[in-house]
Short mmCIF file of C-alpha atoms and ligand atoms in Angstrom, two decimals:
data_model
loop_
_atom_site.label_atom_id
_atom_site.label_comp_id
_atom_site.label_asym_id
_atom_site.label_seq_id
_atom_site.Cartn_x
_atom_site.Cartn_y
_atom_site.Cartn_z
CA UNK A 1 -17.30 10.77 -24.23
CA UNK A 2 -17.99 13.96 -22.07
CA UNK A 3 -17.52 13.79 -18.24
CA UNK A 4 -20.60 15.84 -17.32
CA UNK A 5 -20.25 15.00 -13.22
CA UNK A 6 -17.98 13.57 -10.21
CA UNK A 7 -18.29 13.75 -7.02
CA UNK A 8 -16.46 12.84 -4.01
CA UNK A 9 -17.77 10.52 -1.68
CA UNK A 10 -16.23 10.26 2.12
CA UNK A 11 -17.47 7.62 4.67
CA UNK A 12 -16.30 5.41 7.34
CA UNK A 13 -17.53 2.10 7.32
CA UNK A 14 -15.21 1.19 10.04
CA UNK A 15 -12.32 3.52 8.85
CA UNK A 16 -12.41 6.44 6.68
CA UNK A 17 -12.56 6.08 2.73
CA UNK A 18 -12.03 8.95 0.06
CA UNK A 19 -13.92 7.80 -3.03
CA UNK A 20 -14.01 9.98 -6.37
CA UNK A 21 -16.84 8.60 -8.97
CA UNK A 22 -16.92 10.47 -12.13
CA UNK A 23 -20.06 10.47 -14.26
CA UNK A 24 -19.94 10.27 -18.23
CA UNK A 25 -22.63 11.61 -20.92
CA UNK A 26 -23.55 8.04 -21.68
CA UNK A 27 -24.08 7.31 -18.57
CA UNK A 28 -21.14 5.13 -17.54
CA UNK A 29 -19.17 6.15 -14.52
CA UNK A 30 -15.92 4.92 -13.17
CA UNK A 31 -14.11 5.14 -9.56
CA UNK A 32 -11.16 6.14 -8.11
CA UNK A 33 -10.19 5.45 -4.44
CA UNK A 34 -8.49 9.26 -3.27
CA UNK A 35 -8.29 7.91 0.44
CA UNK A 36 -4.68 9.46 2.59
CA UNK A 37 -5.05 7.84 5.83
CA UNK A 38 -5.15 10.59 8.69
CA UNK A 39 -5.03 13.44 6.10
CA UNK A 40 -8.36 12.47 4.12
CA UNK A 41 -10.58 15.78 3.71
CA UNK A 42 -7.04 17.80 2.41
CA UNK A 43 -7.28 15.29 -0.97
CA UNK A 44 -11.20 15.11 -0.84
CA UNK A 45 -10.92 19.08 -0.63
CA UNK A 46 -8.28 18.71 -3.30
CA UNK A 47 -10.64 17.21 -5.33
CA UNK A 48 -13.60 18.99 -4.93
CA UNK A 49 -12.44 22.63 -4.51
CA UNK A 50 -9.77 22.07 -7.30
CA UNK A 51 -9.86 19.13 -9.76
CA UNK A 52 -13.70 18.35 -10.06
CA UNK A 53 -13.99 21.44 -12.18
CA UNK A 54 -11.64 21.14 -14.54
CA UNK A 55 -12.86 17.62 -15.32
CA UNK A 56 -16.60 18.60 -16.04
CA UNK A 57 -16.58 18.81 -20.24
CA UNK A 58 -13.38 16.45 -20.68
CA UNK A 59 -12.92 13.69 -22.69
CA UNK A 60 -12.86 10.48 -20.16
CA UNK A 61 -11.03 8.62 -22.90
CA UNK A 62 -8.27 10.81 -22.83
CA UNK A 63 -6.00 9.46 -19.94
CA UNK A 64 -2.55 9.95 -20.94
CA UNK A 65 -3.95 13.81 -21.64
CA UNK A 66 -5.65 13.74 -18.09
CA UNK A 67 -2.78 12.90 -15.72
CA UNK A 68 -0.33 15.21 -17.83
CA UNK A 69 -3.13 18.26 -17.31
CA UNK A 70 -3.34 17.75 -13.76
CA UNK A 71 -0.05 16.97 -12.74
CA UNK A 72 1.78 19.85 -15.14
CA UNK A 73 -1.24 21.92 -14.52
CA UNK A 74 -1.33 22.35 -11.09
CA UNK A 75 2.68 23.59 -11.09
CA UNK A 76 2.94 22.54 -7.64
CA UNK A 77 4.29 18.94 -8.50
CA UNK A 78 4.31 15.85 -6.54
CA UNK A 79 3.59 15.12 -2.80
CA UNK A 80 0.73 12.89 -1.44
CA UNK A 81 -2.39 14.75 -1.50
CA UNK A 82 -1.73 15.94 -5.21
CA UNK A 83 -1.19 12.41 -6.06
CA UNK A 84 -4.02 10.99 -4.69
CA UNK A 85 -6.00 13.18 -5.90
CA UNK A 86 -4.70 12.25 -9.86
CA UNK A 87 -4.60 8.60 -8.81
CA UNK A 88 -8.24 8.58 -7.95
CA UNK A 89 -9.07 10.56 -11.40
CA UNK A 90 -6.71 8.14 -13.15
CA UNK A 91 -8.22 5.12 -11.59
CA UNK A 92 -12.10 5.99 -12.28
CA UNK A 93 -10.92 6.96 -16.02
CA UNK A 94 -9.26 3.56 -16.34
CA UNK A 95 -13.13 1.64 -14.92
CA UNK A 96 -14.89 4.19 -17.52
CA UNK A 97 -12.57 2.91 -19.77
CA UNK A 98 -12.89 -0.55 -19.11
CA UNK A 99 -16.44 -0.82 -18.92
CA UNK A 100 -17.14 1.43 -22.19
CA UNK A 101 -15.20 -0.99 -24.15
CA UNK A 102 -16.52 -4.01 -22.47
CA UNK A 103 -13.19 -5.37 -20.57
CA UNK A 104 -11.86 -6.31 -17.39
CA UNK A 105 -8.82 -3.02 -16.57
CA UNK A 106 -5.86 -6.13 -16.76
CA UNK A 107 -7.04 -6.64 -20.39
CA UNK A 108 -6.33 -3.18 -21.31
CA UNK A 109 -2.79 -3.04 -19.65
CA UNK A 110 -1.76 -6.02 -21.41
CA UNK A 111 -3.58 -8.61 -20.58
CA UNK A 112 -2.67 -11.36 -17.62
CA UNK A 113 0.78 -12.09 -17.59
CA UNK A 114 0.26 -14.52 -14.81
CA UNK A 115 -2.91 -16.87 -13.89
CA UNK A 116 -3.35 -15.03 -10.26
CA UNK A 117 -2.21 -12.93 -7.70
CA UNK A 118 0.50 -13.56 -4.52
CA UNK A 119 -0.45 -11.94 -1.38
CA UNK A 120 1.17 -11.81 2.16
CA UNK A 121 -1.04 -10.80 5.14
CA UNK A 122 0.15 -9.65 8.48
CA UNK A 123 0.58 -11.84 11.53
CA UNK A 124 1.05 -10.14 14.63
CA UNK A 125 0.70 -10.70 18.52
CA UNK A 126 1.94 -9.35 21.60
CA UNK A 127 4.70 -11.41 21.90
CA UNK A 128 6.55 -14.30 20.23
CA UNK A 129 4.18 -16.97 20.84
CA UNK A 130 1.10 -15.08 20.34
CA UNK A 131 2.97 -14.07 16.67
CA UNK A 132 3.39 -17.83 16.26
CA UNK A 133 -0.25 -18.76 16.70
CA UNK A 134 -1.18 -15.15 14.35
CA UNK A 135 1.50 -17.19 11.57
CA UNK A 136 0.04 -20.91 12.29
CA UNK A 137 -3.95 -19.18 11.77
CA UNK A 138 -2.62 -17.64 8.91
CA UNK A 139 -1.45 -20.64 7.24
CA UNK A 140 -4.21 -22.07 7.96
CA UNK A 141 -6.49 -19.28 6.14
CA UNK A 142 -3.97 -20.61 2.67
CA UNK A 143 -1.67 -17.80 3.07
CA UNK A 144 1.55 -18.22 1.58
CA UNK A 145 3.21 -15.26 2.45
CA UNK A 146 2.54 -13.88 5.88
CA UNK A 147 4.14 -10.35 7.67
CA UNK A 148 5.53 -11.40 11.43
CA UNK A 149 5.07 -8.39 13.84
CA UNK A 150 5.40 -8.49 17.31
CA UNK A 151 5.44 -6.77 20.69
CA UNK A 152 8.99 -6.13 21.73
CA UNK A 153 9.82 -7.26 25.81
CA UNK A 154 10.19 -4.17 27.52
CA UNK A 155 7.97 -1.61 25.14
CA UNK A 156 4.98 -1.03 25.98
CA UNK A 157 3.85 -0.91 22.53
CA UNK A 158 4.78 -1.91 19.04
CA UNK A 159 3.94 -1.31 15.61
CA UNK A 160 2.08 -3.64 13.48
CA UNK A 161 0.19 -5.75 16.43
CA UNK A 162 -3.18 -6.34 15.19
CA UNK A 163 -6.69 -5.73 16.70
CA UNK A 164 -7.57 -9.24 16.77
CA UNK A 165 -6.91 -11.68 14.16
CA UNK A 166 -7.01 -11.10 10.60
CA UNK A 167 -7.50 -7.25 11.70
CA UNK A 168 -5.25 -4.71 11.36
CA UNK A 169 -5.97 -0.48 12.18
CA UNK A 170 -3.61 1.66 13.83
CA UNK A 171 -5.79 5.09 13.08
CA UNK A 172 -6.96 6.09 16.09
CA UNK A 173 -10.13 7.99 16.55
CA UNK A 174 -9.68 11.96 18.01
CA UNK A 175 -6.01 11.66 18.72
CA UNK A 176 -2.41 10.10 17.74
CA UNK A 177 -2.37 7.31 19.80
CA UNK A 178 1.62 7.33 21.26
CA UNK A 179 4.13 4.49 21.39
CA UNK A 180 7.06 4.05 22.86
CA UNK A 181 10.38 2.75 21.11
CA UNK A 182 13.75 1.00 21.24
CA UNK A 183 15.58 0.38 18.19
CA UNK A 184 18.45 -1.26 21.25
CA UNK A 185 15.57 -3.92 22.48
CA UNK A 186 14.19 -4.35 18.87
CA UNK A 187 17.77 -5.25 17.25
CA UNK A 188 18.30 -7.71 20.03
CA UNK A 189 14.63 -9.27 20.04
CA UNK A 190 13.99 -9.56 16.25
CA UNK A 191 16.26 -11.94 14.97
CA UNK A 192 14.72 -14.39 18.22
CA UNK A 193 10.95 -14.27 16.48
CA UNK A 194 12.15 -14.85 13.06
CA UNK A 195 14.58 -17.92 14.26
CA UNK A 196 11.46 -18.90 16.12
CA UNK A 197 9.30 -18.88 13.22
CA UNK A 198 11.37 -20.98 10.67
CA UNK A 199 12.03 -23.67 13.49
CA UNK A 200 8.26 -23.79 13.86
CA UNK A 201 6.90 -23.43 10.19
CA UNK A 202 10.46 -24.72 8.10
CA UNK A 203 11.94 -22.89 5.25
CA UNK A 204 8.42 -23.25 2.91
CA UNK A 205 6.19 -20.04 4.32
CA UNK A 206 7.59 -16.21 2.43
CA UNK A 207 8.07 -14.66 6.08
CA UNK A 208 8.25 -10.74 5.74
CA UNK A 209 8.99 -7.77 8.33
CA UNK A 210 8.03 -4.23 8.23
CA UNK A 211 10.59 -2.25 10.24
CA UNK A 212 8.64 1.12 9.60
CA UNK A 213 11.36 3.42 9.01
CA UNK A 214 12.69 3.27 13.14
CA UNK A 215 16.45 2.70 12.13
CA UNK A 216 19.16 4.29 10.93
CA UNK A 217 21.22 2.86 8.35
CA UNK A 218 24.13 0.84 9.83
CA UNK A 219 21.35 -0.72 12.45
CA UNK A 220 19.23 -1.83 9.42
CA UNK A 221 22.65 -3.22 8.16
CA UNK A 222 22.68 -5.30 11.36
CA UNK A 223 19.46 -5.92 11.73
CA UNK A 224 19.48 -7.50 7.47
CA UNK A 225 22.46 -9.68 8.71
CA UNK A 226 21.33 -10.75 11.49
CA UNK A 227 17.83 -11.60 9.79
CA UNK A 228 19.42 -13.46 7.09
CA UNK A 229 19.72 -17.26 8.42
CA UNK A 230 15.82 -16.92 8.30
CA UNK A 231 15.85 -15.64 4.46
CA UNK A 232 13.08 -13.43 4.74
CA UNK A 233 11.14 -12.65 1.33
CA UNK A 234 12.02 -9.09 2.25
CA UNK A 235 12.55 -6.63 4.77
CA UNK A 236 10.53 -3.47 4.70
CA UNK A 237 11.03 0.52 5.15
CA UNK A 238 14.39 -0.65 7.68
CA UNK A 239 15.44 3.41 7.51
CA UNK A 240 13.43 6.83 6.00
CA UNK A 241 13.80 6.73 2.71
CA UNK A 242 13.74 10.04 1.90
CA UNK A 243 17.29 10.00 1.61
CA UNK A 244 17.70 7.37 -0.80
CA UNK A 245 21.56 7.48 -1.06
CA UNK A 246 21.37 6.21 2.72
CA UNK A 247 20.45 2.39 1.03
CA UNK A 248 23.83 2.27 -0.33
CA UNK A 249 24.90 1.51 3.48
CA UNK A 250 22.48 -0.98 4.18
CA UNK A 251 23.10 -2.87 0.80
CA UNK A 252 26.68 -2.83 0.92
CA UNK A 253 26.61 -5.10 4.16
CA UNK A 254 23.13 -7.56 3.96
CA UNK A 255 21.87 -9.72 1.65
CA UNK A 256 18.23 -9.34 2.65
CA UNK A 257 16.01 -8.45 -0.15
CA UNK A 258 14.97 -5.20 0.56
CA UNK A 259 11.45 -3.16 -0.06
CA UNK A 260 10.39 0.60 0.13
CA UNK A 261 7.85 2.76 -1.02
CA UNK A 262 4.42 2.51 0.49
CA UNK A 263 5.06 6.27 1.04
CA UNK A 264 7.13 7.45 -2.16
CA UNK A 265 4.52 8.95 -4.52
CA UNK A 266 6.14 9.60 -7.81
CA UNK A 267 9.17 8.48 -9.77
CA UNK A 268 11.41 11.27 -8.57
CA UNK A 269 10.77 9.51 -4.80
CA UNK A 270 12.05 6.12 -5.63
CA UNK A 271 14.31 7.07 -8.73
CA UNK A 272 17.78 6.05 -6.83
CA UNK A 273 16.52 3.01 -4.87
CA UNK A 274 15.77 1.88 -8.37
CA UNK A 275 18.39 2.81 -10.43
CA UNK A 276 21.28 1.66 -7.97
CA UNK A 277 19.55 -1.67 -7.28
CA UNK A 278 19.38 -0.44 -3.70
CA UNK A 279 16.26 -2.38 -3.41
CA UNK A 280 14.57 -5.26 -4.48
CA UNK A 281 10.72 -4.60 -4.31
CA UNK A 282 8.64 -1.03 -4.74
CA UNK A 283 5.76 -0.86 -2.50
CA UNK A 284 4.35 1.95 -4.30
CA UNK A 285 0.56 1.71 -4.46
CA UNK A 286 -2.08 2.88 -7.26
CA UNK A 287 -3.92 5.66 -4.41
CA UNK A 288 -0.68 7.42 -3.20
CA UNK A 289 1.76 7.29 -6.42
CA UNK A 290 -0.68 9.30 -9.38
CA UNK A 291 -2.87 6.05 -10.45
CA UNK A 292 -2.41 3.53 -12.89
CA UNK A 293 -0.89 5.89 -15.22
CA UNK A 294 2.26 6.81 -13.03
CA UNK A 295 2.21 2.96 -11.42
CA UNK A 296 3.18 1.53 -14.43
CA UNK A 297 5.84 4.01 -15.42
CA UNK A 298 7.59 3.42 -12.16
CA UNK A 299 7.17 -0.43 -12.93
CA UNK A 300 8.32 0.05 -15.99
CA UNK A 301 11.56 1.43 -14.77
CA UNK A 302 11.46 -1.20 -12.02
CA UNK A 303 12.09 -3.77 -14.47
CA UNK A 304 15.14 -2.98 -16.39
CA UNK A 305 16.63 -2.80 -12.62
CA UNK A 306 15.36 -6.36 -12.08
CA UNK A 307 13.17 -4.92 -9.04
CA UNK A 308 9.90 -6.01 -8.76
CA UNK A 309 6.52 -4.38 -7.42
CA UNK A 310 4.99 -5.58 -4.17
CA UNK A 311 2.31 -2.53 -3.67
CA UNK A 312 0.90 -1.44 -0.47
CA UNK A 313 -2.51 -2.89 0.61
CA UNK A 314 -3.24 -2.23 3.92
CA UNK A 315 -6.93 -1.73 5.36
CA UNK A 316 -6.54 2.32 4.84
CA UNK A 317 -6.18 1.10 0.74
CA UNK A 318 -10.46 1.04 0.27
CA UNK A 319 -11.88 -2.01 -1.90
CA UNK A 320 -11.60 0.22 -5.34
CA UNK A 321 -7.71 0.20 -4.94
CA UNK A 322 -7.16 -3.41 -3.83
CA UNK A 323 -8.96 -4.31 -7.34
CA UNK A 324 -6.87 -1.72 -9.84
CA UNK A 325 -3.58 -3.10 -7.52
CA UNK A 326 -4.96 -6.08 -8.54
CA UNK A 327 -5.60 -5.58 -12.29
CA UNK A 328 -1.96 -3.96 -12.51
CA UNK A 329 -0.27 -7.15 -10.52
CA UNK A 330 -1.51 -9.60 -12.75
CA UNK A 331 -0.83 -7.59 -15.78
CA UNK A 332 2.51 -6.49 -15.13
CA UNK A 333 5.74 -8.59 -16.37
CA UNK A 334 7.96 -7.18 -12.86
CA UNK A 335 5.15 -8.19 -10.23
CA UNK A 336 6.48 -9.76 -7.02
CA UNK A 337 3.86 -9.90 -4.31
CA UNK A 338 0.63 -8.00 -3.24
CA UNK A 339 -0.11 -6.63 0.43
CA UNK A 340 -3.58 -7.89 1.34
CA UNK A 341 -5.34 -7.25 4.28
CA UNK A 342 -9.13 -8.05 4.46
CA UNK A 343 -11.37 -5.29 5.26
CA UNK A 344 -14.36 -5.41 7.13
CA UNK A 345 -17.88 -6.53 6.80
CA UNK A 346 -19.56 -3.08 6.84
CA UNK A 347 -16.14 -1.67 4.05
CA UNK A 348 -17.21 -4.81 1.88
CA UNK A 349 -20.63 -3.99 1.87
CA UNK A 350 -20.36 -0.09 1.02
CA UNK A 351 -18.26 -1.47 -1.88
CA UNK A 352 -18.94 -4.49 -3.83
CA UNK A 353 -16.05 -6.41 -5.69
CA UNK A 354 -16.02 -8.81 -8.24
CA UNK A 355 -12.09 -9.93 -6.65
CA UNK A 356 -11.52 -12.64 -4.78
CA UNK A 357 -9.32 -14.48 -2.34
CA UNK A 358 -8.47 -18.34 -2.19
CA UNK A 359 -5.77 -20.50 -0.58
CA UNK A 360 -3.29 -17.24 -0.53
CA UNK A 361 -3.71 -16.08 -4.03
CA UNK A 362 -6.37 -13.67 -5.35
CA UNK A 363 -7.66 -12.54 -9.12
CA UNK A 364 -9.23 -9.27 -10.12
CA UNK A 365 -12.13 -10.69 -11.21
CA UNK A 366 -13.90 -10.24 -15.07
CA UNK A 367 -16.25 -7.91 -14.51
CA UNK A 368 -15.34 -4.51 -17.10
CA UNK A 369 -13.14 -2.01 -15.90
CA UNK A 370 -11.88 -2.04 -12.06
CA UNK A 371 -14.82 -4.56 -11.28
CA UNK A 372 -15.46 -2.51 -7.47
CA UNK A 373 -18.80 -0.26 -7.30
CA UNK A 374 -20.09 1.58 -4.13
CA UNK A 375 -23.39 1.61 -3.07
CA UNK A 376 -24.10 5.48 -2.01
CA UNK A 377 -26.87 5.02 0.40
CA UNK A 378 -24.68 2.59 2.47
CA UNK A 379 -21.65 5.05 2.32
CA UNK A 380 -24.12 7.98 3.51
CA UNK A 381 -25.47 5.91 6.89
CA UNK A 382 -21.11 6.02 8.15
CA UNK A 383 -20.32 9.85 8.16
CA UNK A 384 -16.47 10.63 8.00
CA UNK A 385 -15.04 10.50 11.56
CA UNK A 386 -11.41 12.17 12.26
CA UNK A 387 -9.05 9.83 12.80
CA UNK A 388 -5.00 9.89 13.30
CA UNK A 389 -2.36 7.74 12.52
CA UNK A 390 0.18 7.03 15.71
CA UNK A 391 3.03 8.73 16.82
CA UNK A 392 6.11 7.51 18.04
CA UNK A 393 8.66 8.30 20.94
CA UNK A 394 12.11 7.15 21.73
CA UNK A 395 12.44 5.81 25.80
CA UNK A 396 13.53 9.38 26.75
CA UNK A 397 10.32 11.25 24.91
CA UNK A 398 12.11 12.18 21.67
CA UNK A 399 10.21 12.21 19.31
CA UNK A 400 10.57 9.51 16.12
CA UNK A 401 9.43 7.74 13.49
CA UNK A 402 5.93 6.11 13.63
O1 KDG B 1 -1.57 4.25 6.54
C1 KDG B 1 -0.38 3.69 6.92
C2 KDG B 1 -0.49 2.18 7.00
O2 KDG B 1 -1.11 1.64 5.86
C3 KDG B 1 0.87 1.59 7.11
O3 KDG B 1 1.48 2.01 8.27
C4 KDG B 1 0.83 0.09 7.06
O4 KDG B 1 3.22 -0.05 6.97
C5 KDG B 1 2.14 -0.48 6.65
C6 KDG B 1 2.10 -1.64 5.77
O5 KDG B 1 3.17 -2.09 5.39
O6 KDG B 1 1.00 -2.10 5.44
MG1 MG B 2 4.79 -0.86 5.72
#
């Protein structure tokens, strides 16, 4: 089965989106998402002015073959725009796959090993009460698992407050939008909301935190501790992980489950958090870590750790990577918990999907292969528009982690 065309698609229906579709000789095509958020013509150029060509005349059944080519191929290994690029060729060869032979993508990875699919969505607001009425609408949407996020006294701004509810977008049109940060007044503040939000909602709701990489080490030691009373399902990115030895600190002194990875994108990123048990979840998603292929092998060697996946699915993940996420999480033994953020009206419309949501759990769907299309004509009426993710600044203008 001869790829004879792809072609990469960019739009913004509401944010940007990075879409690869490649075209068979039988006329079945399949679809990768390719989307980097704030980076998203360097992988669609990637694709294009790089991988497109070598696909034309390849076997689409060959996978395995694929990934190896590309990765080993290109000599310069690794790093988010190569991966994202594979991924989205992985992905679409996966839906070719799955709809040549007639099957839904989970059926082909194993089948289900689970009936559906636990998500957490984020609550936020601009303070703690505000973050108690995001949890309490939450709930009350069937969410079982819910992200708290809130605006710290004193800062004018925080990461992970919401645009209204149910919405989340921090890329800013133009320019980085700037915040301002504390890690002093967040370790004080933080354990207040979470103490907060089990008096209000009991011990039943998953309640997880994103820290966002603002800490170093011993504070996200202090920050686990102080965090545990309110036994969080997990807390996320506390410190960088590029230096993975620096978990060993952190683990050594909390008992909060810990996750990382929304921005490793290979084994060789995550290889020590895993093997040392420094974690407890890997938030690697389908888009940034090489596509299916390379999700599973890091799953894989997830499991003998006892560390299970709990991939990134924020709105900047389009509709055709929430669905393989979601194939993959039902399908794999080590799942934990799937990030799930609705996108919006116009995003759902420029892609179809057979998945679905319901009382805090969601399925892939039966439809063959990744079960998410894209209708082109809708796509072309929301031209690309540059867009940046924030930056971040200590009190005193240094600069820091976003
Ligand atoms: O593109 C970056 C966002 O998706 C990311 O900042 C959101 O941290 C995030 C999360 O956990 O969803
Ligand atoms: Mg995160």
């Amino acid at each position: 089965m001869k790829i004879v065309d792809a072609k990469v698609i960019v739009c913004c229906p509401g944010r940007n989106f990075v879409t690869l579709k490649v075209m068979t000789e039988d006329g079945v095509y399949g679809l990768g998402d390719a989307t980097l958020n704030g980076r998203e013509l360097a992988v669609a150029s990637y694709l294009s002015d790089h991988v497109v060509p070598l696909l034309i005349g390849r076997d689409a059944r060959r996978i395995e073959d694929t990934w190896q080519y590309l990765y080993k191929g290109a000599y310069w290994q690794r790093g988010p725009v190569t991966m994202s690029a594979i991924a989205a060729v992985d992905a679409a060869l996966w839906d070719i796959k799955g709809k040549s032979l007639n099957a839904p993508l989970y059926q082909l990875l194993g089948g289900a090993s689970r009936e559906t699919v636990l998500v957490y969505g984020h609550a936020s607001g601009v303070g703690i009460e505000e973050t108690v009425q995001a949890v309490a609408q939450y709930q009350k949407a069937g969410y079982k698992a819910i992200r708290a996020q809130s605006g710290i006294p004193g800062l004018p701004s925080t990461y992970g407050v919401g645009r209204g509810s149910f919405y989340y977008e921090p890329a800013e049109k133009n320019a980085p939008p700037q915040s301002r940060w504390s890690s002093e007044a967040y370790m004080n503040f933080i354990p207040t909301l979470f103490a907060r939000l089990r008096k209000e909602f009991g011990p039943e709701p998953h309640l997880l935190h994103d820290v966002h990489h603002r800490l170093t080490p011993i504070e996200a030691a202090r920050v686990g501790k102080s965090l545990e009373p309110y036994h969080l399902f997990w807390m996320e990115d506390p410190t960088p992980a590029e230096l993975q030895e620096s978990f060993r600190l952190i683990r050594r002194h909390t008992t909060t489950p810990l996750a990382v990875g929304e921005v490793c994108n290979s084994i060789f990123d995550c290889q020590t958090l895993i093997q040392e048990q420094l974690i407890d979840y890997i938030r690697t998603a389908v888009v940034h870590s090489g596509g299916i292929t390379h999700l599973r092998r890091i799953a894989n060697l997830a499991e003998i750790y006892q560390v299970r996946t709990g991939s990134h699915g924020a709105t900047d993940l389009s509709p055709v990577c929430m669905g393989a996420a979601l194939h993959f999480d039902l399908s794999v033994h080590n799942f934990g918990i799937q990030e799930y953020m609705k996108h919006t009206d116009e995003t759902n419309a420029v892609f179809p999907h057979a998945y679905q949501f319901e009382h805090g759990i969601m399925h892939p769907g039966e439809k063959p292969g990744i079960g998410v299309d894209i209708n082109e004509e809708l796509a072309a009426k929301y031209p690309y528009q540059r867009a940046y993710l924030p930056v971040n600044r200590r009190l005193d203008g240094t600069m820091h982690n976003w």
